[in-house]
Short mmCIF file of C-alpha atoms in Angstrom, two decimals:
data_model
loop_
_atom_site.label_atom_id
_atom_site.label_comp_id
_atom_site.label_asym_id
_atom_site.label_seq_id
_atom_site.Cartn_x
_atom_site.Cartn_y
_atom_site.Cartn_z
CA MET A 1 2.09 -1.39 19.05
CA LEU A 2 4.69 0.08 21.35
CA TYR A 3 3.49 3.80 21.04
CA ASN A 4 -0.35 2.33 21.99
CA GLU A 5 1.54 0.99 25.09
CA TRP A 6 3.06 3.68 26.05
CA LEU A 7 -0.37 5.80 25.82
CA LYS A 8 -1.53 3.48 27.91
CA PHE A 9 0.71 3.65 30.33
CA ARG A 10 0.66 7.67 30.34
CA ARG A 11 -2.97 7.41 30.95
CA SER A 12 -2.48 5.52 34.01
CA GLY A 13 -1.87 6.77 37.64
CA LEU A 14 1.38 4.76 37.83
CA PHE A 15 2.93 7.04 35.17
CA TRP A 16 3.06 10.24 37.58
CA THR A 17 4.52 7.85 40.18
CA LEU A 18 7.70 6.89 37.79
CA PRO A 19 9.95 9.88 38.97
CA VAL A 20 8.62 9.31 42.33
CA VAL A 21 9.85 5.56 42.71
CA GLY A 22 12.94 6.31 40.97
CA LEU A 23 13.94 9.38 43.20
CA PHE A 24 12.89 7.72 46.63
CA SER A 25 15.78 5.77 47.35
CA PRO A 26 18.33 8.11 46.99
CA LEU A 27 16.67 11.11 48.36
CA LEU A 28 15.34 8.56 51.54
CA PHE A 29 19.14 7.78 52.00
CA MET A 30 20.47 10.86 51.98
CA SER A 31 18.11 12.00 54.32
CA LEU A 32 19.12 9.53 56.67
CA ARG A 33 23.07 9.86 56.16
CA LEU A 34 22.61 13.93 56.76
CA SER A 35 20.19 13.51 59.98
CA GLU A 36 23.25 11.12 61.27
CA LYS A 37 25.85 13.55 61.05
CA LEU A 38 23.63 16.22 62.25
CA ARG A 39 22.68 14.22 65.43
CA PHE A 40 26.14 13.01 65.93
CA ALA A 41 28.92 15.34 65.75
CA ASP A 42 31.52 12.46 65.48
CA SER A 43 29.65 10.66 62.95
CA GLN A 44 32.15 9.91 60.10
CA THR A 45 31.30 10.53 56.52
CA MET A 46 30.53 7.08 54.58
CA PRO A 47 32.87 6.27 51.85
CA TRP A 48 31.58 6.42 48.16
CA LEU A 49 31.45 2.80 47.43
CA ASP A 50 29.80 2.01 51.10
CA TYR A 51 27.30 5.04 50.26
CA PHE A 52 26.50 3.36 47.08
CA GLY A 53 26.39 -0.11 48.08
CA ASN A 54 23.38 0.73 50.71
CA GLU A 55 21.50 2.67 49.12
CA LYS A 56 21.61 0.32 45.95
CA MET A 57 20.91 -2.71 48.41
CA PHE A 58 17.75 -1.01 49.49
CA TYR A 59 16.84 0.27 45.91
CA CYS A 60 17.22 -3.43 44.43
CA PHE A 61 16.14 -5.53 47.17
CA PHE A 62 12.57 -3.64 47.97
CA ILE A 63 11.71 -0.69 45.53
CA VAL A 64 12.41 -2.52 41.90
CA LEU A 65 10.62 -5.86 42.72
CA ILE A 66 7.37 -4.11 43.87
CA TRP A 67 7.64 -1.38 40.74
CA MET A 68 8.04 -4.57 38.10
CA GLY A 69 5.03 -5.94 39.64
CA LEU A 70 2.81 -3.28 39.46
CA ILE A 71 3.80 -2.15 36.16
CA ALA A 72 3.30 -5.44 34.52
CA GLY A 73 -0.01 -6.26 36.48
CA GLN A 74 -1.29 -2.64 35.25
CA LEU A 75 -0.47 -3.44 31.76
CA ILE A 76 -1.86 -6.87 31.45
CA SER A 77 -4.93 -6.65 33.61
CA ARG A 78 -5.98 -3.08 32.04
CA GLU A 79 -7.23 -5.57 28.89
CA TYR A 80 -9.40 -7.54 31.17
CA THR A 81 -10.72 -4.30 33.08
CA ASP A 82 -11.79 -2.86 30.03
CA HIS A 83 -13.04 -5.62 28.33
CA THR A 84 -10.41 -5.79 25.09
CA VAL A 85 -8.64 -8.95 25.83
CA SER A 86 -11.47 -10.81 23.69
CA ILE A 87 -10.91 -8.54 20.78
CA LEU A 88 -7.00 -8.07 21.00
CA TYR A 89 -5.92 -11.76 21.82
CA THR A 90 -8.43 -13.45 18.70
CA TYR A 91 -5.50 -14.56 16.62
CA PRO A 92 -2.10 -16.43 18.13
CA ALA A 93 -0.01 -14.03 15.89
CA SER A 94 -1.52 -11.01 17.16
CA ARG A 95 -1.19 -12.47 20.77
CA ILE A 96 2.68 -12.89 20.36
CA SER A 97 2.95 -9.45 19.15
CA ILE A 98 1.05 -7.83 21.77
CA ILE A 99 2.70 -9.48 24.71
CA LEU A 100 6.06 -8.57 23.18
CA SER A 101 5.29 -5.20 23.26
CA LYS A 102 3.98 -5.36 26.81
CA THR A 103 7.11 -7.02 27.80
CA VAL A 104 9.18 -4.36 26.07
CA MET A 105 7.32 -1.25 27.56
CA VAL A 106 7.91 -3.13 30.65
CA GLY A 107 11.54 -3.47 30.20
CA PHE A 108 11.54 0.39 29.05
CA ILE A 109 9.56 1.77 31.87
CA VAL A 110 12.23 -0.08 34.46
CA LEU A 111 14.96 1.65 32.14
CA LEU A 112 13.37 4.75 32.98
CA CYS A 113 13.05 4.23 36.56
CA GLN A 114 16.64 3.31 36.82
CA ALA A 115 17.76 6.46 35.06
CA PHE A 116 15.81 8.33 37.62
CA GLU A 117 17.39 6.27 40.63
CA PHE A 118 21.27 6.88 38.94
CA THR A 119 20.49 10.50 38.41
CA GLY A 120 19.18 10.88 42.04
CA LEU A 121 22.07 8.92 43.51
CA TYR A 122 24.52 11.20 41.87
CA PHE A 123 23.26 14.51 42.86
CA THR A 124 21.93 13.67 46.45
CA SER A 125 26.01 11.82 46.83
CA TRP A 126 27.25 15.15 45.86
CA ILE A 127 25.04 17.00 48.28
CA TYR A 128 25.89 14.52 51.07
CA LYS A 129 29.74 14.18 50.61
CA GLY A 130 30.19 17.86 49.86
CA GLU A 131 32.17 17.10 46.33
CA VAL A 132 31.14 15.66 42.91
CA MET A 133 31.47 12.05 42.52
CA PRO A 134 35.06 11.37 41.05
CA ALA A 135 35.11 10.43 37.19
CA GLN A 136 36.62 6.76 38.16
CA ILE A 137 34.05 6.06 40.71
CA LEU A 138 31.51 7.17 38.53
CA VAL A 139 32.61 4.95 35.70
CA GLN A 140 32.65 2.21 37.96
CA GLU A 141 28.99 2.86 39.33
CA LEU A 142 27.78 3.30 35.54
CA GLN A 143 28.99 -0.68 35.03
CA ARG A 144 27.64 -1.86 38.16
CA THR A 145 23.97 -0.13 37.32
CA GLY A 146 24.68 -1.27 33.77
CA ILE A 147 24.96 -5.20 34.83
CA SER A 148 22.45 -4.68 37.64
CA LEU A 149 19.74 -3.25 35.02
CA LEU A 150 20.57 -6.31 32.96
CA GLY A 151 19.37 -8.56 35.92
CA GLN A 152 16.04 -6.52 36.14
CA LEU A 153 15.32 -7.10 32.60
CA ALA A 154 15.85 -10.61 32.90
CA LEU A 155 13.19 -10.93 35.18
CA VAL A 156 10.42 -8.96 33.16
CA PRO A 157 8.94 -11.99 31.38
CA LEU A 158 8.36 -13.86 35.01
CA PHE A 159 6.27 -10.65 36.01
CA VAL A 160 4.58 -10.20 32.48
CA TRP A 161 3.79 -14.07 32.72
CA LEU A 162 2.47 -14.14 36.70
CA SER A 163 0.24 -11.15 35.57
CA GLN A 164 -1.17 -12.68 32.81
CA LEU A 165 -1.79 -15.85 34.45
CA GLY A 166 -3.42 -14.11 37.56
CA ARG A 167 -5.34 -11.45 35.08
CA SER A 168 -4.69 -8.79 37.93
CA ILE A 169 -1.77 -7.35 39.60
CA LEU A 170 -2.19 -9.39 42.92
CA LEU A 171 -0.09 -12.71 41.56
CA PRO A 172 2.79 -10.63 40.61
CA ILE A 173 2.79 -8.22 43.86
CA ILE A 174 2.80 -11.45 45.93
CA ALA A 175 5.49 -12.76 43.88
CA ALA A 176 7.19 -9.43 44.39
CA ILE A 177 6.99 -9.64 48.33
CA GLY A 178 7.96 -13.28 48.40
CA LEU A 179 11.35 -12.44 46.49
CA MET A 180 11.62 -9.45 48.55
CA ILE A 181 11.65 -11.72 51.68
CA THR A 182 13.58 -14.77 50.55
CA ASN A 183 16.52 -12.96 48.33
CA PRO A 184 17.70 -10.85 51.35
CA MET A 185 17.45 -13.94 53.44
CA VAL A 186 19.62 -16.19 51.40
CA THR A 187 22.05 -13.52 51.29
CA ALA A 188 22.08 -13.39 55.19
CA ILE A 189 22.57 -16.66 55.59
CA ASN A 190 25.75 -16.74 53.39
CA THR A 191 26.85 -13.68 51.85
CA SER A 192 28.57 -15.83 48.77
CA SER A 193 25.07 -17.31 48.11
CA TYR A 194 22.85 -15.96 45.70
CA SER A 195 19.37 -16.74 44.65
CA PRO A 196 19.12 -16.99 40.74
CA PHE A 197 16.29 -13.99 41.04
CA SER A 198 19.01 -11.67 42.84
CA MET A 199 21.85 -11.25 40.21
CA TYR A 200 20.83 -7.81 39.56
CA VAL A 201 21.60 -6.69 42.96
CA SER A 202 25.21 -9.13 42.79
CA SER A 203 28.01 -6.68 42.68
CA TYR A 204 26.39 -4.52 45.43
CA ILE A 205 26.42 -7.52 48.01
CA SER A 206 30.24 -7.97 47.94
CA ILE A 207 30.78 -3.97 48.49
CA ILE A 208 28.49 -4.41 52.02
CA SER A 209 30.02 -8.04 53.06
CA GLY A 210 33.16 -7.70 51.80
CA SER A 211 32.84 -11.33 49.94
CA PRO A 212 34.32 -11.80 46.52
CA ALA A 213 32.31 -10.50 43.68
CA LEU A 214 30.81 -13.21 41.18
CA PRO A 215 31.98 -13.31 37.72
CA VAL A 216 30.53 -10.95 35.77
CA GLY A 217 30.44 -13.53 32.64
CA ARG A 218 28.58 -15.75 35.70
CA VAL A 219 25.80 -13.10 36.18
CA LEU A 220 25.19 -12.87 32.96
CA LEU A 221 24.90 -16.08 32.19
CA VAL A 222 22.29 -16.65 34.56
CA ASP A 223 20.57 -13.32 33.39
CA LEU A 224 20.22 -15.26 30.20
CA MET A 225 19.03 -18.25 31.06
CA MET A 226 16.70 -16.46 33.25
CA PHE A 227 15.34 -14.61 30.62
CA VAL A 228 15.16 -17.46 27.79
CA VAL A 229 13.34 -19.59 30.35
CA THR A 230 10.65 -16.98 31.27
CA MET A 231 10.11 -15.66 27.95
CA SER A 232 9.32 -19.14 26.53
CA ILE A 233 6.98 -19.65 29.24
CA LEU A 234 5.30 -16.50 28.91
CA LEU A 235 5.11 -17.16 24.92
CA PHE A 236 3.68 -20.63 25.39
CA HIS A 237 1.35 -19.43 27.93
CA THR A 238 0.10 -16.77 25.58
CA VAL A 239 -0.40 -18.96 22.73
CA LYS A 240 -2.31 -21.78 24.68
CA MET A 241 -4.37 -19.78 27.22
CA GLU A 242 -7.96 -19.55 26.96
CA ILE A 243 -9.56 -15.77 26.55
CA ARG A 244 -12.32 -15.03 29.08
CA SER A 245 -12.90 -11.06 29.14
#
């Protein structure tokens, strides 16, 4: 089933946008910083942590959510546009297997996008700074990226459920836009406050704001609770929903 879902994704137009989405934020941020250095002779090169924090804030707050909504919506709504949903979802057991495979595939695509983003950030920061990222900073950034990725994956069942509920990409995109607006607003009001939907960016908010970072255990606990609750809702809805092709 996972291989079939991968083939469906490869045949979609979103497959070729995967590296573009992953590399967009690192390339854009590098271009902005380089143009600033060229325009202002007294412009200072940003420190490593500030550079990473600003780029990651943009990637996490804006790109991740829209991308997740598009992917989940495309994988779910395609069964309705291709009129295959009445065949695939005939039995509850097959419904569970199919929705789990789709959820895993969305998570895998999010992982691939994060890999492109991290690789792009490594090389663009090298170009901007004129030196290779120090090993200690690289290890720290890998740790922060891993925590961020777990937070992203915790939101995957939510977007899959919204896609299934709306039977299109419209509802997950609306939710993504809503989170894109509310998550930064919560942070702007109080830099020590976090929405439960923004745990994936918590380690970078502390870099930019200078506020104490949330304990990793607390972040992972919120991620786990988010995943368990949304996955339970997704599975319950999958078993109980009426099929209309």
